[in-house]
Short mmCIF file of C-alpha atoms and ligand atoms in Angstrom, two decimals:
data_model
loop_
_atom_site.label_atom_id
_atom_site.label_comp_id
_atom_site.label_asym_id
_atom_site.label_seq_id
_atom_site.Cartn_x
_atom_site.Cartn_y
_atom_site.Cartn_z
CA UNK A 415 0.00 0.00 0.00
CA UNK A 416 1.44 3.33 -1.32
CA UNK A 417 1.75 6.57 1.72
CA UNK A 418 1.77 8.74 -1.60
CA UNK A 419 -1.55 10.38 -1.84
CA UNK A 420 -2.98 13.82 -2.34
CA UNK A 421 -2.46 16.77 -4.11
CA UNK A 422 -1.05 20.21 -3.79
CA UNK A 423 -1.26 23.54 -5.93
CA UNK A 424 1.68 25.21 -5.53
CA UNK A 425 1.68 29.37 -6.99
CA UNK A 426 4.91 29.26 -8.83
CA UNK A 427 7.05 32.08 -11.66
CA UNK A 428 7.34 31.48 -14.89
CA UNK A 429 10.40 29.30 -13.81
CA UNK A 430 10.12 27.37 -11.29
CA UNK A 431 12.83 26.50 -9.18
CA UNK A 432 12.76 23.05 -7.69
CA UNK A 433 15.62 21.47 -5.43
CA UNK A 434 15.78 17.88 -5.42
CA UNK A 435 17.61 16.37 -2.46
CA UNK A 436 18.09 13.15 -2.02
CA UNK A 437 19.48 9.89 -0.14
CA UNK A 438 20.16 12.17 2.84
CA UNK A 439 20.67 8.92 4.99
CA UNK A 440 20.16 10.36 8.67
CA UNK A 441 20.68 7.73 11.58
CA UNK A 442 18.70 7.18 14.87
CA UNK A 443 21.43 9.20 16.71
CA UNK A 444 22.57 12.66 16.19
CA UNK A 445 25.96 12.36 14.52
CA UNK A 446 25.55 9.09 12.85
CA UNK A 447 28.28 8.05 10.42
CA UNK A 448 28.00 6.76 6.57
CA UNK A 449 31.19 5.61 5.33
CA UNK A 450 32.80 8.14 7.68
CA UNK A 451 30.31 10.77 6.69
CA UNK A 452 28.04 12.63 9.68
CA UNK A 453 24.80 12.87 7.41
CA UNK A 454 23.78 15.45 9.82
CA UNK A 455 26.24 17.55 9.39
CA UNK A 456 26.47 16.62 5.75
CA UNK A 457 22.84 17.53 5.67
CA UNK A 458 23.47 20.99 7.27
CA UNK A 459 26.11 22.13 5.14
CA UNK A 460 23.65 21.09 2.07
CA UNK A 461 20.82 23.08 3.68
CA UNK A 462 23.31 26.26 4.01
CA UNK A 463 23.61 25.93 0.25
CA UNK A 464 20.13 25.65 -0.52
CA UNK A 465 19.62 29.05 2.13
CA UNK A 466 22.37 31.08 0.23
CA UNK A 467 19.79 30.27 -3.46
CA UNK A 468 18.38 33.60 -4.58
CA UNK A 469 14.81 31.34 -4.46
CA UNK A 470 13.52 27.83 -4.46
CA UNK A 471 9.80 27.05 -5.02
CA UNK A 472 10.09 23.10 -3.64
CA UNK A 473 11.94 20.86 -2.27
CA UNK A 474 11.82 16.81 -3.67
CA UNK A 475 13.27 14.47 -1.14
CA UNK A 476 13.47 11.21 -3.11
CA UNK A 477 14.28 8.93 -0.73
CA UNK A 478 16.60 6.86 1.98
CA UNK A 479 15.33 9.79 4.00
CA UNK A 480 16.96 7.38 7.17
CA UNK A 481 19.53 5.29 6.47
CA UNK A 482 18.40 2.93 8.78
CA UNK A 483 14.16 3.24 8.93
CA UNK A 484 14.39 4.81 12.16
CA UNK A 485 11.64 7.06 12.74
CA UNK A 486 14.00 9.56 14.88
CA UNK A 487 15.67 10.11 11.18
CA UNK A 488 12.43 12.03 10.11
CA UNK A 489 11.98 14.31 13.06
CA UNK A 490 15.62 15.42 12.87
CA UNK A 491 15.25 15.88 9.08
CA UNK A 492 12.49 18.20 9.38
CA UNK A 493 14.46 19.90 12.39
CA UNK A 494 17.21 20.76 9.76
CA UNK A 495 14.85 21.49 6.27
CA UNK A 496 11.41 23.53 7.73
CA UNK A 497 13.58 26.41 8.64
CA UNK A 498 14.36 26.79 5.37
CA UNK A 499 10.78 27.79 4.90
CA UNK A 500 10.14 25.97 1.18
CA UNK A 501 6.76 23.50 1.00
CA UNK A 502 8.71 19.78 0.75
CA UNK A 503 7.48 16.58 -0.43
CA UNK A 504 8.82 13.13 0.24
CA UNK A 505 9.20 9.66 -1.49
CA UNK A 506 11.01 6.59 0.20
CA UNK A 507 13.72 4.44 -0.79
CA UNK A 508 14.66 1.35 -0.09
CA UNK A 509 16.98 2.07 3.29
CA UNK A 510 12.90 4.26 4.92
CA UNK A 511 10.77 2.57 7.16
CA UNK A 512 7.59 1.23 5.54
CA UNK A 513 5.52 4.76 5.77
CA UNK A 514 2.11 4.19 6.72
CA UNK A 515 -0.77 7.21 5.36
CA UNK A 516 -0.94 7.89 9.40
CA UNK A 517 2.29 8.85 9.94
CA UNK A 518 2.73 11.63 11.68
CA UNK A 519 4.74 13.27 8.91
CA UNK A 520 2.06 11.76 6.40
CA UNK A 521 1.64 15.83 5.14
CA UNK A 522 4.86 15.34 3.15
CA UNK A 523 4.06 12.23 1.23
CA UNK A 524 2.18 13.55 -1.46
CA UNK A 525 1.37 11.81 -4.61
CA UNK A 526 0.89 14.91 -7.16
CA UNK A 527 2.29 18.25 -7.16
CA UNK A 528 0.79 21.52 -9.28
CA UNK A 529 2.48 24.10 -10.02
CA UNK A 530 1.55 27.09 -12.23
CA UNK A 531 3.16 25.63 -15.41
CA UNK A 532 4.11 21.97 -14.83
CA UNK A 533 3.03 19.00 -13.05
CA UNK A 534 4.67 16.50 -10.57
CA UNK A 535 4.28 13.49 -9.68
CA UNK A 536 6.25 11.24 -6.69
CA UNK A 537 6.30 7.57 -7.23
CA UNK A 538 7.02 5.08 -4.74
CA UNK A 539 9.98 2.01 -6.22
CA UNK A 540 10.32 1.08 -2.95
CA UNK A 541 10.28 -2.96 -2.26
CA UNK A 542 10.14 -4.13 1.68
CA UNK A 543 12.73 -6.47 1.97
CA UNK A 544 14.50 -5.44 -1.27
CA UNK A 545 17.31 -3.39 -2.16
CA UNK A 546 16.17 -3.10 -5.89
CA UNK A 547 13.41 -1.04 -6.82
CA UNK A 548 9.83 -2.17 -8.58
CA UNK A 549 6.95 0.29 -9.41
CA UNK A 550 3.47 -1.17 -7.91
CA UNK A 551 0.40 -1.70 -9.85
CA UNK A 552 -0.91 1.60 -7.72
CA UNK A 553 2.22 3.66 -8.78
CA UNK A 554 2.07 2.96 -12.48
CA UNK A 555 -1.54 3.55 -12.38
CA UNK A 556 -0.93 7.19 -10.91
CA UNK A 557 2.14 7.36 -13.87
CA UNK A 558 -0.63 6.67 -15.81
CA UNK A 559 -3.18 9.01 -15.06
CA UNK A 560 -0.63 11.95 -14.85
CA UNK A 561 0.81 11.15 -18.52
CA UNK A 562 -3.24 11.11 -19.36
CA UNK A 563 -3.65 14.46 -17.73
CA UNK A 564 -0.10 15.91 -19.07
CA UNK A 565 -1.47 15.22 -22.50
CA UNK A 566 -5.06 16.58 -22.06
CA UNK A 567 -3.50 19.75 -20.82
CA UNK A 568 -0.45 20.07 -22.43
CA UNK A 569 1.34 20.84 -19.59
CA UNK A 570 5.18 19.22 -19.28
CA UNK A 571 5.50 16.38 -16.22
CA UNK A 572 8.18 15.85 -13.98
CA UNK A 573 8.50 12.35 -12.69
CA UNK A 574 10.04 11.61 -8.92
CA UNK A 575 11.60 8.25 -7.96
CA UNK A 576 14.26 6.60 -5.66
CA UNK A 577 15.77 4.04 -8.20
CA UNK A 578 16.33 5.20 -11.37
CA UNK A 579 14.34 4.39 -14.45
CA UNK A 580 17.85 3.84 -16.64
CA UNK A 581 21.35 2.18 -16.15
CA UNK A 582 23.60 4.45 -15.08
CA UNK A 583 26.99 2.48 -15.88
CA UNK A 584 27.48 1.28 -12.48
CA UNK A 585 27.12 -2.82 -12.84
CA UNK A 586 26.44 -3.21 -8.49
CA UNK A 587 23.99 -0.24 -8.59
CA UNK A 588 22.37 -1.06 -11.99
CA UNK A 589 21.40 -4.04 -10.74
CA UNK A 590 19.36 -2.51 -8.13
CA UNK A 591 17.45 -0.35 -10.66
CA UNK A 592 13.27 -0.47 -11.25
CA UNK A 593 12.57 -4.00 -12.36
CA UNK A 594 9.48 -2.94 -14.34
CA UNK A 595 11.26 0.61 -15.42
CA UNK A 596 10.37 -0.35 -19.10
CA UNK A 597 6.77 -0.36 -18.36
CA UNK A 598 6.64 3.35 -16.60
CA UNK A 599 9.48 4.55 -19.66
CA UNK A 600 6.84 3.31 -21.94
CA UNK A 601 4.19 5.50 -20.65
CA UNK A 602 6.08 8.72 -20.59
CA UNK A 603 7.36 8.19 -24.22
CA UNK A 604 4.40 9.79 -25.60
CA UNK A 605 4.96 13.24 -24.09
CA UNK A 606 8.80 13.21 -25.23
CA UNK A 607 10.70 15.56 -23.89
CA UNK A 608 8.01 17.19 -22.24
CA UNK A 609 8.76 14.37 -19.62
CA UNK A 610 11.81 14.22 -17.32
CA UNK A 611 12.44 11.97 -14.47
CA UNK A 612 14.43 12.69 -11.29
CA UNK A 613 15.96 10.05 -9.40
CA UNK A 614 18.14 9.29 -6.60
CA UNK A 615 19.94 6.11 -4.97
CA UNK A 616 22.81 5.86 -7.29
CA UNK A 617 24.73 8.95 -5.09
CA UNK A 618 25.81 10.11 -8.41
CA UNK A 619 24.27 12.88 -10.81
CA UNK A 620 23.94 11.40 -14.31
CA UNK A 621 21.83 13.04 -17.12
CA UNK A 622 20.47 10.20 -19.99
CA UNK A 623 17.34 10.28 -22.20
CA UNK A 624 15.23 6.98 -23.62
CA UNK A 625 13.15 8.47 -27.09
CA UNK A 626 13.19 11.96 -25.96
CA UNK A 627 12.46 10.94 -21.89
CA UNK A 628 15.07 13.00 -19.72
CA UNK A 629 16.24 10.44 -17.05
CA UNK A 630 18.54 12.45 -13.93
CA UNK A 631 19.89 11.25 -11.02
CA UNK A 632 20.96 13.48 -8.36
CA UNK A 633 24.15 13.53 -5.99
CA UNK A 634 23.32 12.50 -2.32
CA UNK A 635 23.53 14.85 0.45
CA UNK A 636 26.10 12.52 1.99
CA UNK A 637 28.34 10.32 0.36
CA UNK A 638 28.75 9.47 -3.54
CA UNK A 639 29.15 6.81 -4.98
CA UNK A 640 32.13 6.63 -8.04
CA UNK A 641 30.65 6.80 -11.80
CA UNK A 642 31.46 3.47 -13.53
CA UNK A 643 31.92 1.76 -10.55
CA UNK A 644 31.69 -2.50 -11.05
CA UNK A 645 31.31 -2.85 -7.49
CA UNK A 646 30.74 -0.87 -4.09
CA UNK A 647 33.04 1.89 -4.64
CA UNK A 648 32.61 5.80 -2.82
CA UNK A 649 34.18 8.86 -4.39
CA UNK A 650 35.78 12.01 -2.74
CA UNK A 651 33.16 14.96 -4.55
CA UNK A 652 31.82 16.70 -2.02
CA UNK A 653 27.99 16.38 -0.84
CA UNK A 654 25.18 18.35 -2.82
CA UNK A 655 21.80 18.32 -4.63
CA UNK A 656 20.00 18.85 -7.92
CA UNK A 657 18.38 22.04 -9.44
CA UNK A 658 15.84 22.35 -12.04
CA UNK A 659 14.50 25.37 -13.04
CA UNK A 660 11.25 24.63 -15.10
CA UNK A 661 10.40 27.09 -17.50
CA UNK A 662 6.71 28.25 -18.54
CA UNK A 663 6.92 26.80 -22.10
CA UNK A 664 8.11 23.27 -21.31
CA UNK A 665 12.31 23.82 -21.56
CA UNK A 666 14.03 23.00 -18.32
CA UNK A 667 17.50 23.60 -17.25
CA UNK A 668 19.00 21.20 -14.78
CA UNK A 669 22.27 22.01 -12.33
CA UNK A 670 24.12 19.85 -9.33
CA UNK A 671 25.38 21.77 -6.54
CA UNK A 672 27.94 20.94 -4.25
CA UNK A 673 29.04 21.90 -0.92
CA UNK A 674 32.25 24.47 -0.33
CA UNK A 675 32.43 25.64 2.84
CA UNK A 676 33.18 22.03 4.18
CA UNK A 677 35.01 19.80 3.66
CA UNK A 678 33.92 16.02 4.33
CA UNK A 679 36.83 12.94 4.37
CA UNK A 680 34.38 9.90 3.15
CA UNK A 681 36.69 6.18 3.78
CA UNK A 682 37.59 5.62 -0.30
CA UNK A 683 38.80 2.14 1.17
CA UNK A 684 35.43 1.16 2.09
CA UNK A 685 33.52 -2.25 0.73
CA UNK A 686 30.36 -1.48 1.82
CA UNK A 687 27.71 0.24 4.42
CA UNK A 688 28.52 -1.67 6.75
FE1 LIG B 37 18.65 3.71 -2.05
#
């Protein structure tokens, strides 16, 4: 059962600016370590960035919210992003708790976004039990209906997952990718390049279309993972997030941002999460 549900209109310029941040990994504790990274402070010096924008309409958190389902993870997460002041909406990944529709923080799990010019929608890839990713009956259905309604109104969609829809060139994290990701590409082929898709997981920005279908993945707010890697391998870039401005007439720019006033020393000799 999906915790995505709901809609929200959101008043937005011309072009809107959207922040996607992703895989921020927070732990039970305060000060929690990835890899040698403390996501919360890895968090906060991504959040500083994000402050110092000149604006930012939304913020898409697309998943491993916690890095280890605990439910203190969310409350600290929304102790480090509200003061920022920007409406947020979240999807999980495969490292979140299974989110129930009465969780307290339910307000953020919303299925479809509007804003002046384009429409969002947040899918849910997330497996329990699984590392890999797999889009439910209920979340290709509400692909569905938003490609019907992109088309009807001619309005450009952007697309929100964890795993990514496409290969990224990584063989251990490709393997982890959206099972049925043929099924939702095949839906959004129709609107083209009026279509993008934002993803996270892969701690990695990459930029790839399929028949016109922009496919992004965005850097994690913690540690990254190496581009090409054939197995578990971090890299030394430094923490950030994904911009998109979305214009009125259905071009988009996309950016990645990366922190600079802080440095973060990630273990390069690492195998794994563990
Ligand atoms: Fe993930």
């Amino acid at each position: 059962m999906t915790p995505l549900s709901g809609e929200t209109e959101l008043t937005t310029p011309s072009s809107a600016r959207i922040l996607q941040l992703s895989d921020t990994h927070l732990m039970a504790e305060s000060g929690g370590r990835l890899v040698g990274i403390d996501t919360d402070q890895s968090l906060a010096a991504v959040c500083r960035l994000i402050a110092g924008q000149e604006r930012v309409d939304a913020l898409l958190l697309t998943g491993d919210l916690a890095g280890d389902e605990s439910e203190k993870a969310y409350e600290r997460l929304c102790t480090l992003i509200e003061p920022l002041g920007i409406p947020s909406f979240w999807l999980p990944g495969n490292h979140d708790a299974i989110w129930q529709a009465s969780h307290p923080l339910a307000h953020y799990f919303r299925r479809n976004i509007g804003l002046s010019h384009w429409d969002i929608v947040m899918l849910n890839t997330q497996q329990p039990g699984a590392v890999a990713g797999l889009l439910a009956e209920s979340e290709l259905l509400a692909l569905r209906e938003a490609v019907q309604q992109a088309i009807k109104t001619d309005r450009p969609l952007l697309v929100a997952t964890h795993h990514p829809l496409m290969p990224v060139g990584c063989a251990w994290l490709d393997e982890q990718n959206v099972r049925n990701a043929s099924e939702a590409l095949d839906l959004l082929i129709p609107l083209g390049n009026r279509a993008v898709v934002v993803s996270g997981h892969v701690h990695q920005d990459s930029v790839q279309a399929h028949r016109g279908v922009q496919c992004m993945t965005a850097p994690s707010t913690c540690v990254q993972f190496a581009p090409g890697s054939a197995q578990f391998q971090v890299d030394d870039v430094a923490p950030g997030c994904r911009l998109l401005a979305l214009h009125e007439d259905g071009q988009w720019e996309a950016d990645v941002l990366r922190v600079v006033d802080e440095t973060f020393t990630v273990d390069l000799t690492s195998r794994g999460y563990a």
